[in-house]
Amino acid sequence: MGMTMTQKILAAHAGKVTVQPGELIEAHLDLVLGNDVTTPPAIRIFEEAGLETVFDPNKVVLVPDHFTPNKDIQSAEHCAKMRRFAKSHDLDHYYEQGEPGMGVEHVILPENGLVAPGDAIIGADSHTCTYGALGAFATGVGSTDLAYAMATGKTWFRVPDAIRVYLTGQLAEGVTGKDVVLHLIGQIGVDGALYQSLEFAGPGTEVLSMAERLTICNMAIEAGAKNGIFPVDAKTVDYLKQYAPQRYAEQNYTIHQADEDAVYRQTITIDLAQLRQTVAFPHLPENTRETGTFEAIPIDQVVIGSCTNGRLEDMRLAARWLKGRTVAKGVRLIILPGSQRVYRQALEEGLLAVFADANAVISAPTCGPCLGGHMGILAAGERCVATTNRNFVGRMGHPKSEVYLAGIPVACASAVLGRVAGTDELPD
Amino acid sequence: MNIHGKAFKYGANVDTDVIIPARYLNTSDPDTLAGHCMEDLDPDFIRTVTKGDLIVAGPNFGCGSSREHAPVAIKASGISCVIAPSFARIFFRNAINMGLPILESAEAAQSISTGDQISVDLSTGRIVNETTGETFQAQPFPPFIQKIIEANGLMGTLKQD
């Protein structure tokens, strides 16, 4: 029986020729990630177990990004605990606020050249699945798994079945990778891919940019998936050449292809050309509707950024739709470049000036508002359009607030019009 | 291991943001977390839960964030077991890794109501609704997972090695 891409990567990391869906394996890991929410409990577990060393100081990555810049004393203590651990274990990849490589974890790991095709990565953050965009296997775990993996460089997996998502055609103007993944989640539901891989395939994959692939894989978890993964093509290799030049030069990566006779639970075909700008209504990412199909919904806030849509391409797209426009009276637009690198480049390209001219708040790179942590919390009854990834009850603040998930163009149009809207509703 | 308590019944897709809202994630103290468990979904939960009680819910329980604080909060609140037709995969791992028993049973999840007295034999997966007299059979864990449970969680297996 043929194997999927995911199954091949898992087999390679378990020292096996083949694996079967449902099989329990122990896999070696290429990278282990934690953030300031999940790492402090992992450090406690690590130390309570009497462990003294990490398996490889070059392969344990710690990123303070959720409650940073430190929101309050408790957050500061959490971050300090992580900082001390990173220092005492001589970790190569700890990214302090303001350093060139700092930012939101799933924005910076690919940017800092820490992800390559064929890698097996776990992170104590559910959106670790983002890295499937580069043809890697990456999935989220909790703090105990993080502690165990920091010590051993290994973890256990149940080999997943897969859903094949076959993409054809090209996206229409103003339609983005976010619309692709929202459409997919709307179709299969928030548990539609539970315990399974989402394996993207077909000619449509090649027309999507790396930023769009990262956005799509980022939200695989919102369909319950273990991971999302794209085939490796010329764009992937170009990305590697730019961001991981050493691994590119040393050819230190492996391109796995799904076997032609790989078995999938189902195949879902999506013609990209048929997709329209899509919004996920409260309180589940599966509650999707296309713009123009609902009554006016007034909003109070718009958030642009996050591990889903905080990359340079997202900032450029936001500037394209905000240029020469201003935010509607009574609406707060908060823009968070996803990393220091994105921030600096946005500065150099004049994008931040466009945002300031549009009356946006420009924030430091942080996960803050996405999880209702800080930097943009909603009051009771307030509504927000966000380019983030979750719209659960209370996700961005008060349990009686509402989050509408969308791509960058819809977020910009909504900010300008003061209601949930597509770009075709903007005046010329 | 036998469990006995009253059921708290919830719907589908109970996410980790309602189990423990992110605004409390700047602590990892189990008792502090337990004090806010389920508060955005059921503010009465933490006032009425007693040690040994069970949560019974719809499919995809624990979806969303990877925060281990969610099963930690549930366990520290006194809940002894969660029964649902399916669990989000990271929650599933986290619950096993830190020793919160969970059982998959669509029939039990559908049939049990809030307030029913439930008993569970974890070694056999047998669930009894003592209020209605109904019994249900859940799949016991596979041997690999049983080894982790017997070691009192994943870190216990490391000590054994």
XYZ file of C-alpha atoms in Angstrom:
589
model
C 0.000 0.000 0.000
C 1.387 3.394 -0.965
C 2.082 6.115 1.570
C 1.096 9.763 1.843
C 3.739 12.499 2.231
C 3.092 12.617 5.956
C 3.403 8.855 6.324
C 6.711 8.891 4.429
C 8.191 11.591 6.646
C 7.042 9.751 9.769
C 8.468 6.443 8.488
C 11.809 8.116 7.790
C 11.923 9.557 11.313
C 10.934 6.255 12.922
C 13.635 4.343 11.065
C 11.051 2.346 9.135
C 10.604 1.594 5.440
C 6.832 1.794 5.670
C 4.196 2.732 8.220
C 0.479 2.029 8.297
C -2.318 4.373 9.405
C -3.109 3.719 13.061
C 0.373 2.398 13.823
C 2.011 3.860 16.936
C 5.588 4.929 16.313
C 8.364 6.693 18.132
C 9.898 9.369 15.920
C 13.097 11.385 16.090
C 12.512 15.105 15.840
C 14.388 17.775 13.913
C 13.042 20.669 15.951
C 11.142 21.173 19.216
C 9.334 24.473 19.870
C 7.793 26.163 22.883
C 6.352 29.606 23.685
C 5.825 31.664 26.839
C 2.451 30.037 27.571
C 3.453 26.404 27.153
C 7.158 26.390 28.064
C 6.988 27.409 31.750
C 4.858 24.327 32.628
C 7.223 22.215 30.480
C 10.233 23.554 32.398
C 8.530 22.622 35.668
C 7.814 19.101 34.363
C 11.386 18.847 32.993
C 12.923 19.858 36.300
C 10.560 17.795 38.463
C 11.631 14.737 36.461
C 15.217 15.494 37.442
C 16.301 16.132 33.862
C 19.403 18.240 33.435
C 20.150 18.576 29.726
C 18.248 19.126 26.515
C 18.903 16.659 23.703
C 20.402 19.317 21.411
C 20.725 23.050 22.244
C 20.508 23.803 18.520
C 17.155 22.050 18.115
C 15.135 23.402 21.016
C 13.534 26.708 20.018
C 11.904 28.972 22.612
C 9.906 32.020 21.569
C 8.368 34.588 23.922
C 5.451 35.896 21.856
C 2.041 35.401 23.512
C 2.082 37.801 26.457
C 5.056 39.836 25.210
C 6.096 42.607 25.506
C 5.359 41.479 29.058
C 1.706 42.214 29.765
C 1.884 42.139 33.562
C 3.940 40.805 36.454
C 2.758 37.208 36.065
C 3.596 37.262 32.345
C 6.972 38.787 33.102
C 7.692 35.999 35.577
C 6.734 33.374 32.974
C 9.005 34.950 30.384
C 11.826 35.297 32.903
C 11.579 31.583 33.700
C 11.879 30.743 30.012
C 14.739 33.199 29.494
C 16.694 31.680 32.400
C 16.136 28.175 31.044
C 17.314 29.201 27.562
C 20.432 30.766 29.023
C 21.316 27.933 31.381
C 20.895 25.350 28.606
C 22.793 27.457 26.080
C 19.966 27.360 23.550
C 20.934 28.749 20.144
C 17.400 29.695 19.210
C 15.863 31.864 21.884
C 14.478 35.041 20.335
C 14.369 37.987 22.687
C 12.097 40.974 22.041
C 13.705 43.311 19.540
C 16.346 40.913 18.224
C 16.480 40.602 14.439
C 14.935 37.125 14.438
C 12.189 37.795 16.982
C 8.459 37.725 16.448
C 5.463 35.414 16.386
C 6.757 31.842 16.490
C 5.175 30.511 13.293
C 6.212 33.582 11.360
C 9.841 33.463 12.496
C 10.731 29.782 12.368
C 10.466 29.598 8.558
C 11.969 33.112 8.204
C 14.925 32.159 10.386
C 15.663 29.127 8.252
C 14.727 26.586 10.921
C 12.301 24.603 8.758
C 13.062 22.584 5.631
C 11.289 19.942 3.546
C 11.162 16.507 5.141
C 11.665 17.756 8.709
C 9.627 16.368 11.604
C 8.769 19.119 14.074
C 6.633 19.368 17.169
C 5.703 22.565 18.940
C 3.768 23.218 22.105
C 1.407 25.411 20.156
C -1.490 24.151 18.078
C -0.535 26.226 15.036
C 2.803 24.445 14.667
C 1.108 22.758 11.694
C 2.003 25.941 9.749
C 5.334 24.439 8.643
C 3.655 21.856 6.438
C 3.762 24.622 3.837
C 7.432 23.747 3.326
C 6.790 20.032 2.902
C 7.658 19.262 6.522
C 5.641 17.251 9.039
C 4.771 19.589 11.902
C 2.157 19.286 14.606
C 1.102 20.790 17.908
C 1.483 19.115 21.296
C 1.167 20.082 24.956
C 3.677 20.945 27.648
C 4.375 17.384 28.830
C 5.176 16.323 25.272
C 7.391 19.413 24.994
C 9.265 18.511 28.185
C 9.779 14.916 27.056
C 10.927 15.985 23.593
C 13.275 18.686 24.926
C 14.990 15.926 26.905
C 14.943 13.093 24.384
C 14.481 14.584 20.894
C 11.725 12.040 20.411
C 7.959 11.718 20.683
C 5.244 9.181 19.916
C 2.755 9.512 17.084
C -0.196 7.582 15.837
C 0.318 7.448 12.063
C -2.575 9.414 10.563
C -4.912 8.743 7.678
C -5.230 11.575 5.217
C -7.706 13.686 3.332
C -6.413 14.756 -0.074
C -7.301 18.313 -0.975
C -6.917 18.596 -4.737
C -6.565 22.195 -5.892
C -7.118 23.394 -9.451
C -7.328 26.796 -11.139
C -6.177 30.184 -9.882
C -7.490 32.583 -7.273
C -9.494 35.570 -8.450
C -8.348 39.123 -7.635
C -8.802 39.900 -3.930
C -9.200 36.230 -2.960
C -6.392 34.794 -0.827
C -5.043 31.656 0.826
C -7.143 32.549 3.864
C -10.279 32.225 1.765
C -9.074 28.796 0.586
C -8.661 27.449 4.095
C -11.843 29.074 5.449
C -13.754 27.564 2.528
C -12.239 24.149 3.268
C -13.087 24.328 6.990
C -16.597 25.497 6.108
C -16.958 22.461 3.890
C -15.616 19.733 6.195
C -16.255 21.300 9.630
C -14.073 21.926 12.668
C -13.631 18.188 13.231
C -13.728 17.208 9.547
C -10.081 16.151 9.540
C -9.861 14.960 13.156
C -6.778 12.742 13.721
C -5.960 13.035 9.970
C -3.554 14.859 7.671
C -4.725 17.399 5.144
C -2.531 16.685 2.121
C -2.750 19.375 -0.539
C -2.176 18.337 -4.136
C -2.926 19.264 -7.727
C -1.915 22.055 -10.108
C -3.539 24.670 -7.881
C -0.840 24.190 -5.245
C 1.808 25.576 -7.580
C 0.070 28.907 -8.136
C -0.170 29.606 -4.409
C 2.626 31.682 -2.881
C 4.597 30.374 0.099
C 2.834 32.942 2.294
C -0.536 31.579 1.180
C 0.569 27.995 1.795
C 1.725 28.983 5.292
C -1.682 30.563 5.973
C -3.504 27.471 4.718
C -1.422 24.971 6.708
C -1.646 27.221 9.775
C -5.389 26.627 9.968
C -5.314 22.860 9.332
C -5.807 22.485 13.095
C -9.092 24.404 12.812
C -10.439 21.426 10.870
C -9.122 19.158 13.626
C -6.210 17.961 11.455
C -2.976 16.600 12.853
C -1.076 18.421 10.137
C -1.434 20.071 6.754
C 1.202 19.600 4.092
C 2.025 20.914 0.626
C 4.140 19.200 -2.011
C 7.634 20.635 -2.485
C 8.060 22.571 -5.734
C 10.274 25.285 -7.229
C 8.700 27.936 -4.974
C 9.539 25.892 -1.871
C 13.137 25.486 -2.962
C 13.410 29.208 -3.785
C 12.060 29.996 -0.314
C 14.649 27.706 1.236
C 17.396 29.346 -0.814
C 16.351 32.751 0.514
C 15.664 31.940 4.160
C 17.753 28.823 4.886
C 20.748 29.357 2.596
C 23.008 26.989 4.492
C 20.601 24.064 4.409
C 19.919 24.855 0.763
C 23.638 24.913 -0.086
C 24.300 21.689 1.818
C 21.164 20.129 0.338
C 20.298 19.315 3.931
C 16.629 18.546 3.306
C 14.534 15.725 1.890
C 11.759 15.996 -0.631
C 9.103 13.366 -0.006
C 6.365 12.777 -2.543
C 3.123 10.950 -1.895
C 3.041 7.573 -3.649
C 0.723 7.377 -6.636
C -1.149 4.579 -4.893
C -1.298 6.361 -1.528
C -4.621 5.728 0.185
C -6.808 8.664 1.249
C -10.004 8.610 3.299
C -11.447 11.032 0.754
C -10.454 13.534 -1.892
C -11.896 17.035 -1.855
C -11.496 19.018 -5.051
C -11.473 22.792 -4.902
C -11.376 24.996 -7.998
C -9.558 28.069 -6.719
C -11.176 30.210 -9.407
C -14.618 29.535 -7.917
C -13.705 30.826 -4.458
C -14.933 34.188 -3.203
C -13.922 36.319 -0.233
C -15.013 34.344 2.812
C -15.771 35.209 6.437
C -16.111 32.788 9.373
C -18.900 34.028 11.649
C -18.904 33.563 15.425
C -18.245 31.244 17.163
C -16.622 28.559 15.022
C -14.230 28.737 12.054
C -16.659 26.467 10.135
C -19.441 29.101 10.129
C -18.344 30.475 6.770
C -20.211 32.804 4.438
C -19.118 34.627 1.317
C -19.049 38.409 1.450
C -22.101 40.044 -0.089
C -24.437 37.300 1.148
C -25.314 38.842 4.533
C -26.819 42.013 5.998
C -24.631 44.872 7.265
C -22.844 43.918 10.491
C -21.334 46.987 12.209
C -17.916 46.422 13.790
C -15.771 48.027 16.495
C -12.309 46.677 15.744
C -10.163 45.063 13.062
C -7.005 43.079 13.776
C -4.478 42.414 11.006
C -1.572 40.113 11.820
C -0.950 36.834 13.740
C 0.767 33.574 12.806
C -1.963 33.172 10.196
C -1.601 36.480 8.350
C 1.327 38.465 9.773
C 3.880 37.972 7.003
C 5.424 40.560 4.725
C 3.108 39.572 1.861
C 0.160 40.186 4.206
C 1.488 43.638 5.136
C 1.964 44.489 1.448
C -1.565 43.339 0.698
C -2.931 45.404 3.598
C -1.095 48.487 2.333
C -2.459 47.895 -1.164
C -6.058 47.982 0.123
C -5.546 50.729 2.724
C -3.532 53.158 0.597
C -5.390 56.444 0.226
C -8.177 55.265 2.555
C -8.900 55.803 6.240
C -10.478 53.681 8.910
C -14.186 54.350 9.510
C -15.028 56.605 12.431
C -15.535 54.522 15.583
C -13.483 51.557 14.358
C -10.044 50.658 15.757
C -7.651 49.060 13.287
C -4.705 47.266 14.920
C -1.921 46.019 12.651
C 0.729 43.641 14.003
C 3.656 42.843 11.720
C 4.489 39.225 12.548
C 8.190 39.631 13.179
C 10.970 42.160 13.590
C 12.076 41.281 10.067
C 8.574 41.925 8.689
C 8.335 45.152 10.703
C 11.661 46.468 9.392
C 10.874 45.559 5.802
C 7.414 47.128 6.097
C 9.122 50.242 7.421
C 11.597 50.338 4.541
C 8.890 49.783 1.930
C 6.768 52.596 3.373
C 3.955 50.247 4.379
C 3.874 51.489 7.974
C 3.362 55.041 6.710
C 0.368 53.838 4.713
C -1.033 52.213 7.864
C -0.438 55.359 9.932
C -2.079 57.497 7.252
C -5.086 55.181 7.410
C -5.285 55.830 11.192
C -4.228 52.307 12.171
C -2.504 51.389 15.429
C 0.816 49.729 14.583
C 1.802 47.210 17.235
C 4.948 45.335 18.129
C 4.987 41.744 16.860
C 2.953 39.691 19.360
C 0.193 37.072 19.467
C -1.542 39.361 22.012
C -5.018 40.113 20.691
C -5.546 36.847 18.784
C -5.901 34.873 22.005
C -7.422 37.657 24.061
C -4.142 38.146 25.882
C -3.539 41.876 25.485
C -3.085 44.647 22.892
C -6.679 44.715 21.646
C -9.178 43.050 23.988
C -12.885 43.302 23.167
C -15.621 44.560 25.509
C -19.046 42.923 25.890
C -21.046 43.300 22.691
C -18.084 44.425 20.575
C -17.398 42.892 17.183
C -14.039 42.420 15.504
C -12.957 41.336 12.032
C -9.628 39.538 12.436
C -7.128 37.877 10.141
C -6.390 35.483 13.006
C -7.434 31.853 13.263
C -10.074 31.347 15.982
C -13.410 32.936 16.791
C -14.486 30.851 19.782
C -16.573 32.345 22.600
C -14.369 34.794 24.520
C -11.391 34.221 22.248
C -10.504 37.917 21.948
C -11.955 39.179 25.197
C -15.391 39.306 26.772
C -17.496 36.129 26.347
C -20.195 38.332 24.795
C -17.851 39.777 22.131
C -17.695 38.437 18.578
C -14.847 37.654 16.172
C -15.279 37.371 12.398
C -12.341 35.642 10.703
C -11.261 36.809 7.253
C -8.330 37.412 4.940
C -6.406 40.657 4.602
C -8.538 42.278 1.835
C -11.799 41.719 3.745
C -10.211 42.983 6.972
C -9.118 46.189 5.197
C -12.476 46.750 3.488
C -14.260 46.149 6.798
C -12.026 48.643 8.620
C -12.700 51.310 6.002
C -16.453 50.685 5.781
C -17.068 50.033 9.491
C -18.887 46.786 8.808
C -18.041 43.246 7.689
C -17.487 43.762 3.966
C -15.712 42.521 0.857
C -13.409 44.685 -1.229
C -15.964 44.979 -4.032
C -18.027 47.137 -1.673
C -15.245 49.732 -1.400
C -15.804 52.966 -3.350
C -13.181 53.453 -6.082
C -9.767 2.254 38.751
C -13.390 3.084 39.507
C -14.984 6.468 39.126
C -18.264 7.668 40.550
C -19.907 11.080 40.333
C -22.549 13.286 38.767
C -22.437 14.366 35.145
C -22.035 17.844 33.671
C -23.350 17.701 30.109
C -22.116 20.014 27.328
C -22.482 20.210 23.537
C -20.157 19.692 20.567
C -16.788 21.384 19.986
C -16.126 22.464 23.566
C -12.922 24.406 22.902
C -9.931 25.052 25.113
C -10.724 28.788 25.165
C -13.910 28.096 27.139
C -12.322 25.331 29.214
C -9.712 27.838 30.380
C -9.742 31.316 28.782
C -6.364 32.552 27.524
C -6.562 35.584 29.797
C -5.627 33.229 32.649
C -2.726 31.545 30.853
C -0.112 33.736 32.455
C -0.263 31.336 35.386
C 0.243 27.583 35.460
C -0.959 26.993 39.015
C -3.544 24.168 38.820
C -5.820 25.527 41.575
C -5.862 29.032 40.085
C -6.655 27.557 36.668
C -9.383 25.339 38.156
C -11.036 28.441 39.638
C -11.766 29.646 36.074
C -12.525 26.275 34.483
C -15.462 26.436 32.011
C -16.386 29.943 33.193
C -17.181 31.355 29.736
C -19.465 28.400 28.952
C -20.964 27.557 32.352
C -20.259 30.043 35.140
C -22.007 27.696 37.629
C -19.644 24.801 36.910
C -16.905 25.675 39.337
C -19.408 26.414 42.151
C -21.239 23.092 41.801
C -18.555 20.599 40.769
C -17.481 18.151 43.467
C -14.606 15.714 43.504
C -15.241 12.680 41.325
C -17.774 14.317 38.969
C -17.631 13.732 35.223
C -17.904 15.908 32.125
C -19.950 14.391 29.301
C -19.885 16.268 25.995
C -20.420 16.171 22.255
C -17.856 15.445 19.533
C -14.434 17.137 19.219
C -14.057 17.941 22.904
C -11.036 20.131 23.654
C -10.584 21.596 20.179
C -8.412 24.651 19.648
C -5.251 25.558 21.472
C -2.567 23.123 22.623
C -2.687 24.510 26.150
C -2.160 21.709 28.655
C -3.710 24.151 31.108
C -7.101 22.845 29.834
C -6.860 19.246 31.108
C -4.925 20.567 34.122
C -7.819 22.911 34.991
C -10.407 20.160 34.480
C -8.482 17.691 36.633
C -7.783 20.237 39.364
C -11.482 21.189 39.455
C -12.206 17.658 40.715
C -13.422 16.108 37.469
C -12.441 12.435 37.356
C -13.209 11.568 33.732
C -14.398 13.127 30.461
C -16.677 11.144 28.152
C -17.269 12.274 24.549
C -17.769 10.717 21.103
C -14.383 12.152 20.037
C -11.623 14.389 21.337
C -9.471 16.956 19.551
C -6.125 15.260 19.091
C -3.887 17.582 21.102
C -6.323 17.510 24.037
C -6.358 13.701 23.741
C -2.542 13.585 24.021
C -2.417 16.121 26.836
C -5.072 14.326 28.889
C -3.203 11.023 28.644
C 0.155 12.674 29.284
C -0.952 14.239 32.530
C -3.311 11.533 33.713
C -6.856 12.799 33.123
C -8.940 9.748 32.128
C -10.969 10.204 28.941
C -13.291 7.767 27.214
C -14.773 7.792 23.727
C -18.413 6.676 23.626
C -20.954 8.295 21.320
C -23.803 6.344 22.926
C -22.961 7.366 26.494
C -22.319 10.952 25.413
C -25.718 11.154 23.773
C -27.706 9.432 26.469
C -26.318 10.893 29.704
C -27.925 14.095 31.057
C -26.687 16.733 33.466
C -27.065 15.541 37.041
C -27.147 11.795 36.224
C -25.096 9.658 38.591
C -22.415 7.867 36.569
C -19.936 5.155 37.419
C -17.014 4.110 35.219
C -14.615 1.179 35.376
C -11.545 2.491 33.574
C -9.902 -0.908 33.279
C -12.802 -2.303 31.227
C -14.239 0.909 29.714
C -17.683 0.081 31.161
C -19.888 3.119 31.834
C -23.068 2.827 33.953
C -25.732 5.518 34.202
C -27.013 4.713 37.686
C -29.841 7.211 37.337
C -31.368 5.481 34.299
C -29.844 2.013 34.597
C -28.285 2.168 31.111
C -24.823 0.730 30.475
C -22.317 1.592 27.756
C -19.058 0.096 26.600
C -16.145 2.358 25.612
C -12.926 1.159 23.996
C -10.190 0.697 26.582
C -6.854 2.316 25.696
C -4.450 0.395 23.428
C -1.443 -1.204 25.227
C 0.954 1.592 24.230
C -1.245 4.188 25.919
C -1.948 1.906 28.896
C 1.788 1.832 29.499
C 1.810 5.633 29.760
C -1.216 5.617 32.087
C 0.362 2.926 34.281
C 3.528 5.028 34.518
C 1.317 7.864 35.777
C 1.880 9.864 32.610
C 4.496 10.330 29.925
C 7.220 11.621 32.219
C 6.806 8.475 34.330
C 7.798 6.352 31.320
C 10.998 8.359 31.073
C 11.863 7.461 34.660
C 11.212 3.767 33.868
C 13.600 3.935 30.902
